[in-house]
Coordinates of C-alpha atoms in Angstrom, one line a residue:
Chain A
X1 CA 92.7 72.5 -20.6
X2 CA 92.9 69.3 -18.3
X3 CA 95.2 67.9 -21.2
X4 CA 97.1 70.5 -21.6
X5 CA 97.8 70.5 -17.6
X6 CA 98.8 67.3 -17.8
X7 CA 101.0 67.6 -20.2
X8 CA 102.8 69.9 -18.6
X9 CA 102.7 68.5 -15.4
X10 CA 104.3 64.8 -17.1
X11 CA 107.1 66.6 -18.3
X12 CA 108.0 68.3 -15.3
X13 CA 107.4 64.6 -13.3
X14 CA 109.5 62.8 -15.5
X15 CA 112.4 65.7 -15.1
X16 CA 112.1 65.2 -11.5
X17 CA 111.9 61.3 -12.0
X18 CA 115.0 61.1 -13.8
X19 CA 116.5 63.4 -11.7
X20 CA 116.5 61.1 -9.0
X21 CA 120.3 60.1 -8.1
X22 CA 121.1 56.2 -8.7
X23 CA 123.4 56.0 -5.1
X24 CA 122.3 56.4 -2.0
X25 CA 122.0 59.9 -0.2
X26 CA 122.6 58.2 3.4
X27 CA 126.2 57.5 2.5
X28 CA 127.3 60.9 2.2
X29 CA 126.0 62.7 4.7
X30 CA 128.3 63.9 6.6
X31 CA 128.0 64.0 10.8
X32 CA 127.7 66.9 12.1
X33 CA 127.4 66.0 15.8
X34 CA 127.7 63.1 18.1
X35 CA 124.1 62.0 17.9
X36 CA 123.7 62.6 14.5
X37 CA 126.5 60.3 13.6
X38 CA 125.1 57.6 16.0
X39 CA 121.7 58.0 14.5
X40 CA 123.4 57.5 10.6
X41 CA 125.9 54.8 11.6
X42 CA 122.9 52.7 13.4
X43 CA 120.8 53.5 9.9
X44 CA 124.1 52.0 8.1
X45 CA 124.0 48.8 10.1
X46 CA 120.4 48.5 9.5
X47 CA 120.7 49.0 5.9
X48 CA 123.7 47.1 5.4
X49 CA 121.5 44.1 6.9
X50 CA 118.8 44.6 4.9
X51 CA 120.5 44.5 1.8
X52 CA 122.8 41.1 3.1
X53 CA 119.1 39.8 3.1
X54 CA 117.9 40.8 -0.5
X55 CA 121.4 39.5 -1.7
X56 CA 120.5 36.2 0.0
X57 CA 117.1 36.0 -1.0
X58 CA 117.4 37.1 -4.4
X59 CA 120.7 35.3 -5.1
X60 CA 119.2 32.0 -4.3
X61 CA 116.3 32.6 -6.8
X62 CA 118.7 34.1 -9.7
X63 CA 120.8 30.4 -9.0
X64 CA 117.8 28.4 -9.6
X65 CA 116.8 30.9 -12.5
X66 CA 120.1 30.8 -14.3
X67 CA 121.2 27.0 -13.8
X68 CA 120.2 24.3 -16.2
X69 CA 117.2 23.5 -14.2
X70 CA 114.3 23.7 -17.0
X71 CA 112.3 25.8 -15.0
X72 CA 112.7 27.8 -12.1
X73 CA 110.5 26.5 -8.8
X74 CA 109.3 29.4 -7.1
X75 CA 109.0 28.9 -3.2
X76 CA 105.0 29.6 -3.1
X77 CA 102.8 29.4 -6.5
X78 CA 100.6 32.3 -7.4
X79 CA 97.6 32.6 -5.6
X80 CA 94.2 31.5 -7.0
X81 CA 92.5 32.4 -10.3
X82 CA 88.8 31.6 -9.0
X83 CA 87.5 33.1 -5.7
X84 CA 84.5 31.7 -4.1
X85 CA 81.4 32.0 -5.1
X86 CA 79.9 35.2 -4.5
X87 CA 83.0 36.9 -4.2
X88 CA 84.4 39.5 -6.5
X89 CA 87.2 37.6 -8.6
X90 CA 90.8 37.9 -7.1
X91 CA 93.7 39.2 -8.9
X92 CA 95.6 35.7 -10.1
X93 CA 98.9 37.8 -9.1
X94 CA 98.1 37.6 -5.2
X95 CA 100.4 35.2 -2.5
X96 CA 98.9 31.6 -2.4
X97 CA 96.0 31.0 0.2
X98 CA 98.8 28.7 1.9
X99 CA 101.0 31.5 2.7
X100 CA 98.1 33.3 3.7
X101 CA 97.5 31.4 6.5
X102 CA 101.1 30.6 7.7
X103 CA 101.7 34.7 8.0
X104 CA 97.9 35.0 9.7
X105 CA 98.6 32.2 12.4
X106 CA 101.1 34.8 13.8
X107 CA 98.4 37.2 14.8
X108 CA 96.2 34.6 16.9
X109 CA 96.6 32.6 20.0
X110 CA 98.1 28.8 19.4
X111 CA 94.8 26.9 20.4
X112 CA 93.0 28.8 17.4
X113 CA 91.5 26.3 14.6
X114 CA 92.0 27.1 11.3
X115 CA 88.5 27.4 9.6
X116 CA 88.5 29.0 6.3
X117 CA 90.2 31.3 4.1
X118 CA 89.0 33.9 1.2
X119 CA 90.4 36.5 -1.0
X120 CA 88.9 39.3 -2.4
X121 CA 87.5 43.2 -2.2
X122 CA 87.7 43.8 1.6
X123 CA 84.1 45.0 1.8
X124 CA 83.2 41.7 0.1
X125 CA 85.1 39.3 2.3
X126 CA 84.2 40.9 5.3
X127 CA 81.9 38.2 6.6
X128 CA 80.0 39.4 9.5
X129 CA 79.8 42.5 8.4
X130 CA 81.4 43.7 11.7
X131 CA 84.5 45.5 10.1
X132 CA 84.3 48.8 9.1
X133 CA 85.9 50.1 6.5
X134 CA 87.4 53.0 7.4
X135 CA 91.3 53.2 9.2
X136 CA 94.0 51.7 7.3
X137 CA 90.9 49.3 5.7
X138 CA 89.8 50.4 2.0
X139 CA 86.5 48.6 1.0
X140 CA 88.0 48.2 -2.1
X141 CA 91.5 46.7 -0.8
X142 CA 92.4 43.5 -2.5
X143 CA 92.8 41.4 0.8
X144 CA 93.0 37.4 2.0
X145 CA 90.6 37.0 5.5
X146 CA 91.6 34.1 7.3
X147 CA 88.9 32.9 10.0
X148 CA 90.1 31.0 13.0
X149 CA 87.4 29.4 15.4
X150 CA 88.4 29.5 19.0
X151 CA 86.7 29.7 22.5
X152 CA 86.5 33.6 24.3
X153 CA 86.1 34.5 27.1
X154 CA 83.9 37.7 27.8
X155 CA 84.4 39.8 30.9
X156 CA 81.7 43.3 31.4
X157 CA 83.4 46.7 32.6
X158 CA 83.9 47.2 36.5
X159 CA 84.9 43.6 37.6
X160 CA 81.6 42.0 36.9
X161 CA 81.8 38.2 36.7
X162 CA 83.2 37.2 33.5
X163 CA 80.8 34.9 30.8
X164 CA 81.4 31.3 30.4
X165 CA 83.6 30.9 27.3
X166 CA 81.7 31.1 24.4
X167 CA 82.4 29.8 21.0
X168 CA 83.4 32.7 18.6
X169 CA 86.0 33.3 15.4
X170 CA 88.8 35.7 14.4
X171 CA 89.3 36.6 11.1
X172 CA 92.6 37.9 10.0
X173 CA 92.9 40.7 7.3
X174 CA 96.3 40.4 5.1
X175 CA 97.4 42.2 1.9
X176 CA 96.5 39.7 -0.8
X177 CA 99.5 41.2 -2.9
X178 CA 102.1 41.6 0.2
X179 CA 100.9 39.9 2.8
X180 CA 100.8 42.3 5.3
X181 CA 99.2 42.0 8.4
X182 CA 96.1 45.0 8.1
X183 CA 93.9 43.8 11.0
X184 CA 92.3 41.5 13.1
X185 CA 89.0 41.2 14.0
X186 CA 87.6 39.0 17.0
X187 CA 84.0 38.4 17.0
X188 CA 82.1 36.4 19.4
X189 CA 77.9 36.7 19.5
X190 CA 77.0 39.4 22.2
X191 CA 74.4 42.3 22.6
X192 CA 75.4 44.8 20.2
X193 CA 76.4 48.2 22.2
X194 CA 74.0 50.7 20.1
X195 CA 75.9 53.9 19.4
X196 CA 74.5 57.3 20.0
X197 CA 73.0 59.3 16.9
X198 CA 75.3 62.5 15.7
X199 CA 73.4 65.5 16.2
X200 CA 72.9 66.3 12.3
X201 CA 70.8 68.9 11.0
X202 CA 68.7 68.7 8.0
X203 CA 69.2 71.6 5.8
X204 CA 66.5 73.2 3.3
X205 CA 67.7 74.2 -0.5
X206 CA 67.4 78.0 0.1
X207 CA 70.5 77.6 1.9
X208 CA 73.4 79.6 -0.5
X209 CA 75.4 76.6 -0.2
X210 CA 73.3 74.6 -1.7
X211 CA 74.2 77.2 -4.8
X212 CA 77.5 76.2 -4.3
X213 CA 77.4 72.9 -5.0
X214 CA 74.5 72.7 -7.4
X215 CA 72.1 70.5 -5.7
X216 CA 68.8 71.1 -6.7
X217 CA 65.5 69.0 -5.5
X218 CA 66.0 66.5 -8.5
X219 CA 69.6 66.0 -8.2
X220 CA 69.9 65.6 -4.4
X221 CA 69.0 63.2 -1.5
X222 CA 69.2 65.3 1.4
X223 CA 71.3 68.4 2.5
X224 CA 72.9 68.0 6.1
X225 CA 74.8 70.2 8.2
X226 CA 77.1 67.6 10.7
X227 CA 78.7 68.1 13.4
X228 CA 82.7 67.8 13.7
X229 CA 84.3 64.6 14.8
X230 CA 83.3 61.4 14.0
X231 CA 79.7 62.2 12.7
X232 CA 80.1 61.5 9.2
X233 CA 81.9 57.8 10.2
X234 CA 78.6 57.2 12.0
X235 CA 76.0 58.3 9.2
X236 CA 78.1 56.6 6.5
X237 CA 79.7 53.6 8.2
X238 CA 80.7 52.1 4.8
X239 CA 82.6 55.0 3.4
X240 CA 86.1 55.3 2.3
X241 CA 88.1 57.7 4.3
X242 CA 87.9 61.6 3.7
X243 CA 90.3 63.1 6.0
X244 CA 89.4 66.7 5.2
X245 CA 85.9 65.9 6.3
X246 CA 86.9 63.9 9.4
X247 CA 89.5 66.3 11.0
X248 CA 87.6 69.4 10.0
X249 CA 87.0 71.7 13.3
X250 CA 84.0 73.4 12.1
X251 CA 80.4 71.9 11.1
X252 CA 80.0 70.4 7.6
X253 CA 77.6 70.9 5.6
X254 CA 77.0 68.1 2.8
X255 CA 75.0 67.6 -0.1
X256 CA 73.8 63.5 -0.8
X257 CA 73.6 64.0 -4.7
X258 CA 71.0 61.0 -6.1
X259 CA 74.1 60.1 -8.0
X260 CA 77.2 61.9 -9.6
X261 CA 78.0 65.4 -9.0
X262 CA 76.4 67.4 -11.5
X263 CA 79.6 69.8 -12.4
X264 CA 81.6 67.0 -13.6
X265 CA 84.7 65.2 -12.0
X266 CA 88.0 65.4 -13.9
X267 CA 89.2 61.9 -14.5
X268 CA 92.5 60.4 -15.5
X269 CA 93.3 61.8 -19.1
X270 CA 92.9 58.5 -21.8
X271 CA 95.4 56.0 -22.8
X272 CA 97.3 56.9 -25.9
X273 CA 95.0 56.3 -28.7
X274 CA 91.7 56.2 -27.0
X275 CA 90.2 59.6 -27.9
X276 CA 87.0 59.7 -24.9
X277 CA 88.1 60.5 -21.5
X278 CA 87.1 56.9 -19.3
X279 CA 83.3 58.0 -18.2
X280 CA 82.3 58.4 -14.5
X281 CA 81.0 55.7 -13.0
X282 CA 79.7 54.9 -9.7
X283 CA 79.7 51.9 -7.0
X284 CA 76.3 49.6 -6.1
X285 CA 74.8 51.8 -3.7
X286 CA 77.0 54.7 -3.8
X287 CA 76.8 58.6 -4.9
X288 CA 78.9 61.9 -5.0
X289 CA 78.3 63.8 -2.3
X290 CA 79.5 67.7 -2.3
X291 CA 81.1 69.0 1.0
X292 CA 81.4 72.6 2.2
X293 CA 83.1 73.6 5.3
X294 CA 83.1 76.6 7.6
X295 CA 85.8 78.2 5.9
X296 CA 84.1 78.3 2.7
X297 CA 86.0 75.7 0.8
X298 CA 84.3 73.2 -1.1
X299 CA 85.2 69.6 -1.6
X300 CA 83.6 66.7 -4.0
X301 CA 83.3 62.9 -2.2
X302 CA 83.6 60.8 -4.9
X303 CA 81.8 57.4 -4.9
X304 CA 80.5 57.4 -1.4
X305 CA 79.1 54.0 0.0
X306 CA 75.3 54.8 1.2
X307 CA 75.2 51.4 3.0
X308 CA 74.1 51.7 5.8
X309 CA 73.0 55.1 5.8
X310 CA 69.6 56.3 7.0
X311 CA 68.5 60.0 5.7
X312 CA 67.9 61.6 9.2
X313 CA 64.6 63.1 9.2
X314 CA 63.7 66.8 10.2
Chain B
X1 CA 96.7 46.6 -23.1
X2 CA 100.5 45.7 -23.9
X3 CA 101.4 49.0 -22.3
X4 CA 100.1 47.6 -19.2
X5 CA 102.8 45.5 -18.5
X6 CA 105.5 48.4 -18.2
X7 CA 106.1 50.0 -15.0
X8 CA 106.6 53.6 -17.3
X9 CA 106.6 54.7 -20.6
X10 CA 109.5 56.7 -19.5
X11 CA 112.9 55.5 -21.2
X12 CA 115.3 54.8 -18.2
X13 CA 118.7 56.0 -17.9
X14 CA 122.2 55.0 -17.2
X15 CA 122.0 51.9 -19.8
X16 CA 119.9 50.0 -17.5
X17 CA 116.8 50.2 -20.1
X18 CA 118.5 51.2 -23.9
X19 CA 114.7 51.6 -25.0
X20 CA 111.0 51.3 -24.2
X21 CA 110.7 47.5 -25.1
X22 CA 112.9 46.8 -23.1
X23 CA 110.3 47.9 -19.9
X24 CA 108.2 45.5 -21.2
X25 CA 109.2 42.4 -19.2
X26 CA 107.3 39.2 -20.5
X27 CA 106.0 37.3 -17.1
X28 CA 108.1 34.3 -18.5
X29 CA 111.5 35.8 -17.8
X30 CA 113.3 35.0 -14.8
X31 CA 113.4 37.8 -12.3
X32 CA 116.7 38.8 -12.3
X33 CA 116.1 40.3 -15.5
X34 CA 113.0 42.1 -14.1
X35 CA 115.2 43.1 -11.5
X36 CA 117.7 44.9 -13.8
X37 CA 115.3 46.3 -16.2
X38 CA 112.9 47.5 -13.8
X39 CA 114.9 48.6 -10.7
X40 CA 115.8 52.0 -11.6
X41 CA 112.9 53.0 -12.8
X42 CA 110.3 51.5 -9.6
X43 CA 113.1 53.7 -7.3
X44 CA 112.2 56.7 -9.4
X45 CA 108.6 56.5 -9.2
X46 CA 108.9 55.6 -5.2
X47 CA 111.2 58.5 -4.5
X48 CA 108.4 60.7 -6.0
X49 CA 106.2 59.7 -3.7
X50 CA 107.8 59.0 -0.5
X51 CA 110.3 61.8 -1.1
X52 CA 113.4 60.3 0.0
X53 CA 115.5 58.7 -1.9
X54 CA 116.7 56.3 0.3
X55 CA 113.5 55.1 1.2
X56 CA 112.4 54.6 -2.3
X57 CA 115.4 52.4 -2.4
X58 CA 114.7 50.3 0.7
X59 CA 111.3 50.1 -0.5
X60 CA 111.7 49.1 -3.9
X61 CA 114.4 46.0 -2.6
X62 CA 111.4 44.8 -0.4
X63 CA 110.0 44.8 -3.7
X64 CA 111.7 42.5 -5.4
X65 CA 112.3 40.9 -1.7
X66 CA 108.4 40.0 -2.0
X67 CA 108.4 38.9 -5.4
X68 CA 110.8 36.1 -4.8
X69 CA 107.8 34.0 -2.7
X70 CA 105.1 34.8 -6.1
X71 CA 107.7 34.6 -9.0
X72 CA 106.9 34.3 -11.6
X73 CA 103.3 35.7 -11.9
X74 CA 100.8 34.3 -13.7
X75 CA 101.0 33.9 -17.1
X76 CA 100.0 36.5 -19.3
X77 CA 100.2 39.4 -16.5
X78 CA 102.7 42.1 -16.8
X79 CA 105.3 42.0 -14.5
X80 CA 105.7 45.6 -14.3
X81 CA 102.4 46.7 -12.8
X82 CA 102.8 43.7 -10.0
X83 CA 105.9 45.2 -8.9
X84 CA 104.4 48.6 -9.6
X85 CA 101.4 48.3 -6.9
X86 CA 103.4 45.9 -4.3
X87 CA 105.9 48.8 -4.5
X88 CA 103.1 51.5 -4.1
X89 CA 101.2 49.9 -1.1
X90 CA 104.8 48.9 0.5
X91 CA 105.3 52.9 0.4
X92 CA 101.8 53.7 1.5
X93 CA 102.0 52.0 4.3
X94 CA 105.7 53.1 5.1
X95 CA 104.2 56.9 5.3
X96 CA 101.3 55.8 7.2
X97 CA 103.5 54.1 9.6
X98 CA 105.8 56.8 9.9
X99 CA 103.4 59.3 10.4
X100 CA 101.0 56.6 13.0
X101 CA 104.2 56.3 15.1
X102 CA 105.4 60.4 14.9
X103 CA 109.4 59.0 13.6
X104 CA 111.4 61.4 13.8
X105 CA 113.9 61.6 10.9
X106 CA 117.3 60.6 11.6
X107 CA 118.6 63.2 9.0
X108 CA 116.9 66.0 6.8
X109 CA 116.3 64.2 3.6
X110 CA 119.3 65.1 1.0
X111 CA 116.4 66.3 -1.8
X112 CA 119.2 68.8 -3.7
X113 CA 118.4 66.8 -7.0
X114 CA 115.0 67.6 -7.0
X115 CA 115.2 71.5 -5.5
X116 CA 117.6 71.8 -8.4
X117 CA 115.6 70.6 -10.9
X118 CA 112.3 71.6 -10.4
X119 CA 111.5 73.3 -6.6
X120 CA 107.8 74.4 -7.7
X121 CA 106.8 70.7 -8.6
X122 CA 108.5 69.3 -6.0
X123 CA 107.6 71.5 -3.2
X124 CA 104.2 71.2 -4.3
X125 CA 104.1 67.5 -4.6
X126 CA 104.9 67.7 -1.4
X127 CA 101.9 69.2 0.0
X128 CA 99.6 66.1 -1.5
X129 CA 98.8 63.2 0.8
X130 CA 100.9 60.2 -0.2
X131 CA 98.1 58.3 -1.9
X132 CA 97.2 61.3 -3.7
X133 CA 100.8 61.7 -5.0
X134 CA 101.2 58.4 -6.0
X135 CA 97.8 58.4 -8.4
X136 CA 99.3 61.6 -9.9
X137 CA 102.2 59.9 -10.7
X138 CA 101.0 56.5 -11.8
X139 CA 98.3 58.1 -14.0
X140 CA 100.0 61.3 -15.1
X141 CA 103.4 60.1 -15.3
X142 CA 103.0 57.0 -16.0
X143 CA 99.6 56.7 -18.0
X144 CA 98.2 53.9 -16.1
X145 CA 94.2 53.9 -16.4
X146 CA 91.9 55.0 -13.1
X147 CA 90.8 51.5 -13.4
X148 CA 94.1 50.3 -12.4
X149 CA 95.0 53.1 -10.2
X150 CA 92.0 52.1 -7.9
X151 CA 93.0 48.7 -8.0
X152 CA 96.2 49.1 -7.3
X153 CA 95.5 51.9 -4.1
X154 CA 93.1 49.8 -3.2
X155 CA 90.5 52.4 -2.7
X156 CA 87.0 53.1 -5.4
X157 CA 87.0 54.5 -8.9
X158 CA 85.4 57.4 -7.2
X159 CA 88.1 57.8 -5.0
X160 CA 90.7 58.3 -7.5
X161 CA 89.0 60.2 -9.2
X162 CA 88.2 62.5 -6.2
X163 CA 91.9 62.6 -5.6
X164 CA 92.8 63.3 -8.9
X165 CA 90.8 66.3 -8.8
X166 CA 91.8 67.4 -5.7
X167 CA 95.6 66.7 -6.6
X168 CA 95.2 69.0 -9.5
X169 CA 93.6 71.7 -8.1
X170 CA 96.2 71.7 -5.5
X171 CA 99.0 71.8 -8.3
X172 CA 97.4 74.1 -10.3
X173 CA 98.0 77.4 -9.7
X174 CA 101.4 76.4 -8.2
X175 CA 102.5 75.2 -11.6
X176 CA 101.1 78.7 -13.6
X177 CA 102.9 80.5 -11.1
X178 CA 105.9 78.8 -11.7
X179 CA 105.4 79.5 -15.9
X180 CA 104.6 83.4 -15.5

């Protein structure tokens, strides 16, 4: 049925895709007011420099390309094929570890010193574990970290005297196919600030949600009821984002399967010629969880990261 | 995996791309002809999923923009699905940006092409989260594996799968109403 869906679904995408005009929409709108012209002619400007830019940029590559140099120089070489040791293996297609650190100098102060630089998953570059990974921070994001060294200074809340400067290092977090800045993270030994415990209730299987998602005693962890707000951030500090659970306004209540979900998870339909559908399959340390919420709905985490997690007790 | 190295198995229009092969860029050619084969059809795919046309045209010359520092890419990896997730994180974050900062929109997006062609899909693409939308259209549209869907979102196998799932539920029933 799935197949059949998709099917149907392709088609009407790729009418839609080719349906989408070659010129540009911008041009011919036409004003209808004073600020709306001011608001399209300012767009104009923009885009008129933007594309002065790609002309320059990619007409000076398309010179070299086209000449009769043997082979075109590209400005920066592809980044590396081998990532440290221990680290998940880095796309080859990535910018260069060079660039990397030219675009992270920009987001850290001049006296910083350059200590070391690594490309990978984000969760497995994240070297003092100090990052989450939730924001605009996947654990699986293909990223460059960039660690600076520097001297901080560390001043309490309410005008207390400030520490002496202590030794401590900033890593940088880029895009390792863009390069785009995705965060920064300063850390400098201190006393870690413990956060307080989200009131979470631990739910028995007679409860008719339970039903609902099919967790039984072999096929489930633990059956919680949380809180709204941040409480499922705090129980599963290495999980990917799940907006509907983080913004919903009523308590959740959420089923730790021991692994998959037991109904099944509709994947991506196989490639042409394949005839199995690509199998499930979960993270190190991970499991589907199930999700119901006040209003009744019902929502499957997939491939949830139990790092860090500690099954509250009764 | 030749396939791999298409951005779409979609023929493109408008003589850019006369046939599927020609989609196929091999890593060793210079970029200007990835440019002109692939153009049209990365600006297609982006204006699906940021839903502006102008955008997706922006977006897709940053694109290329960013693909003069790495060209050419290593040997023996297809062109087409480099461009295809620098162009798909570019919009990503364009969204999230948009949305982190409250823009407000200079002008109602002109999307006439698509209301006239199909409202029902296009409205209801349009109720999908932007990473959401672009795994339905890179693995629906475009038949890229989940494999490389969550590599190139940047987020776990689970999580496209999860978003899949969640994609098509939320299309579903839109879609049959649309066919009774």
């Amino acid at each position: 049925v799935s197949d059949e869906f998709d099917q149907r679904l392709r088609q009407r995408l790729n009418a839609l895709s080719e349906a989408v005009p070659a010129q540009r929409q911008r041009n011919r709108v036409q004003p209808t007011n004073v600020t709306t012209r001011a608001a399209v002619g300012g767009g104009g400007l923009l885009l008129a420099g933007l594309l002065v830019v790609v002309a320059l940029r990619l007409g000076a590559q398309w010179s070299i390309g086209t000449s009769q140099s043997p082979s075109p120089a590209p400005t920066v070489s592809a980044g590396p094929t081998e990532s440290p040791a221990g680290l998940a293996a880095a796309p080859p297609l990535g910018i260069s570890e060079a660039l990397a650190v030219q675009l992270a100098r920009q987001h850290v102060s001049s006296d910083s010193v350059f200590v070391s630089a690594s490309s990978g998953r984000f969760a497995d570059v994240n070297h003092y574990d100090k990052m989450g990974s939730r924001g605009p921070k996947q654990a699986n994001q293909q990223v460059w970290a960039v660690d600076f060294e520097s001297l901080y200074t560390i001043c309490p809340p309410g005008g207390s005297a400030c520490y002496s400067p202590r030794p401590g290092f900033t890593t940088v977090i880029l895009d390792e196919f863009t390069g785009d800045w995705i965060t920064t993270f300063s850390y400098s030994p201190a006393e870690p600030v413990p956060s307080p415990e989200p009131s979470v209730a631990v739910l028995g299987f007679d409860d008719p949600r339970a039903r609902q998602c099919g967790a039984t005693v072999d096929n489930t962890i633990v059956l919680l009821e949380i809180p709204p707000g941040s409480a499922f951030e705090q129980l599963f500090p290495n999980a990917l984002d799940f907006p509907e659970v983080d913004d919903a306004t009523g308590p959740v209540f959420l089923v730790v399967y021991r692994g998959l979900y037991p109904g099944g998870v509709a994947y991506a339909p196989p490639l042409p010629g394949a005839s199995r559908w690509p199998a499930p399959s979960l993270s190190p340390n991970s499991v589907d969880m199930c999700a119901v919420f006040a209003d009744g709905s019902r929502l499957v985490l997939g491939d949830v990261s139990l790092d860090g997690f500690t099954p509250p007790t009764q | 995996m030749q396939h791999f190295g298409t951005l779409g198995r979609i023929p493109s229009v408008e003589g850019a791309v006369a046939s599927l092969d020609g989609l196929a860029i091999p890593v060793t050619e210079p970029l200007e002809e990835a440019y002109r084969a692939l153009l049209p059809t990365l600006v297609r795919r982006l204006a699906l999923i940021v839903r502006d046309v102008d955008e997706a045209q922006d977006l897709a010359q940053q694109t290329f923009l960013r693909a003069t520092e790495t060209w050419p890419p290593s040997k023996g990896q297809p062109a087409g699905a480099w461009l295809t997730t620098v162009g798909v994180r570019l919009a990503i974050d364009a969204v999230r940006r948009r949305k982190r900062w409250g823009f407000l929109p200079l002008r109602e997006s002109d999307a006439t092409w698509a209301l006239t062609v199909d409202p029902d899909v296009w409205r209801a693409l349009g109720t999908l989260d932007v990473r959401t939308r672009a795994a339905l259209v890179l693995t629906v549209l475009d038949g890229y594996t989940q494999a490389e869907v969550t590599e190139m979102l940047g987020v776990t196998r689970g999580g496209v799968a999860s978003m899949l799932s969640r994609g098509r539920d939320r299309l579903r029933p839109l879609l049959e109403e649309g066919n009774q």
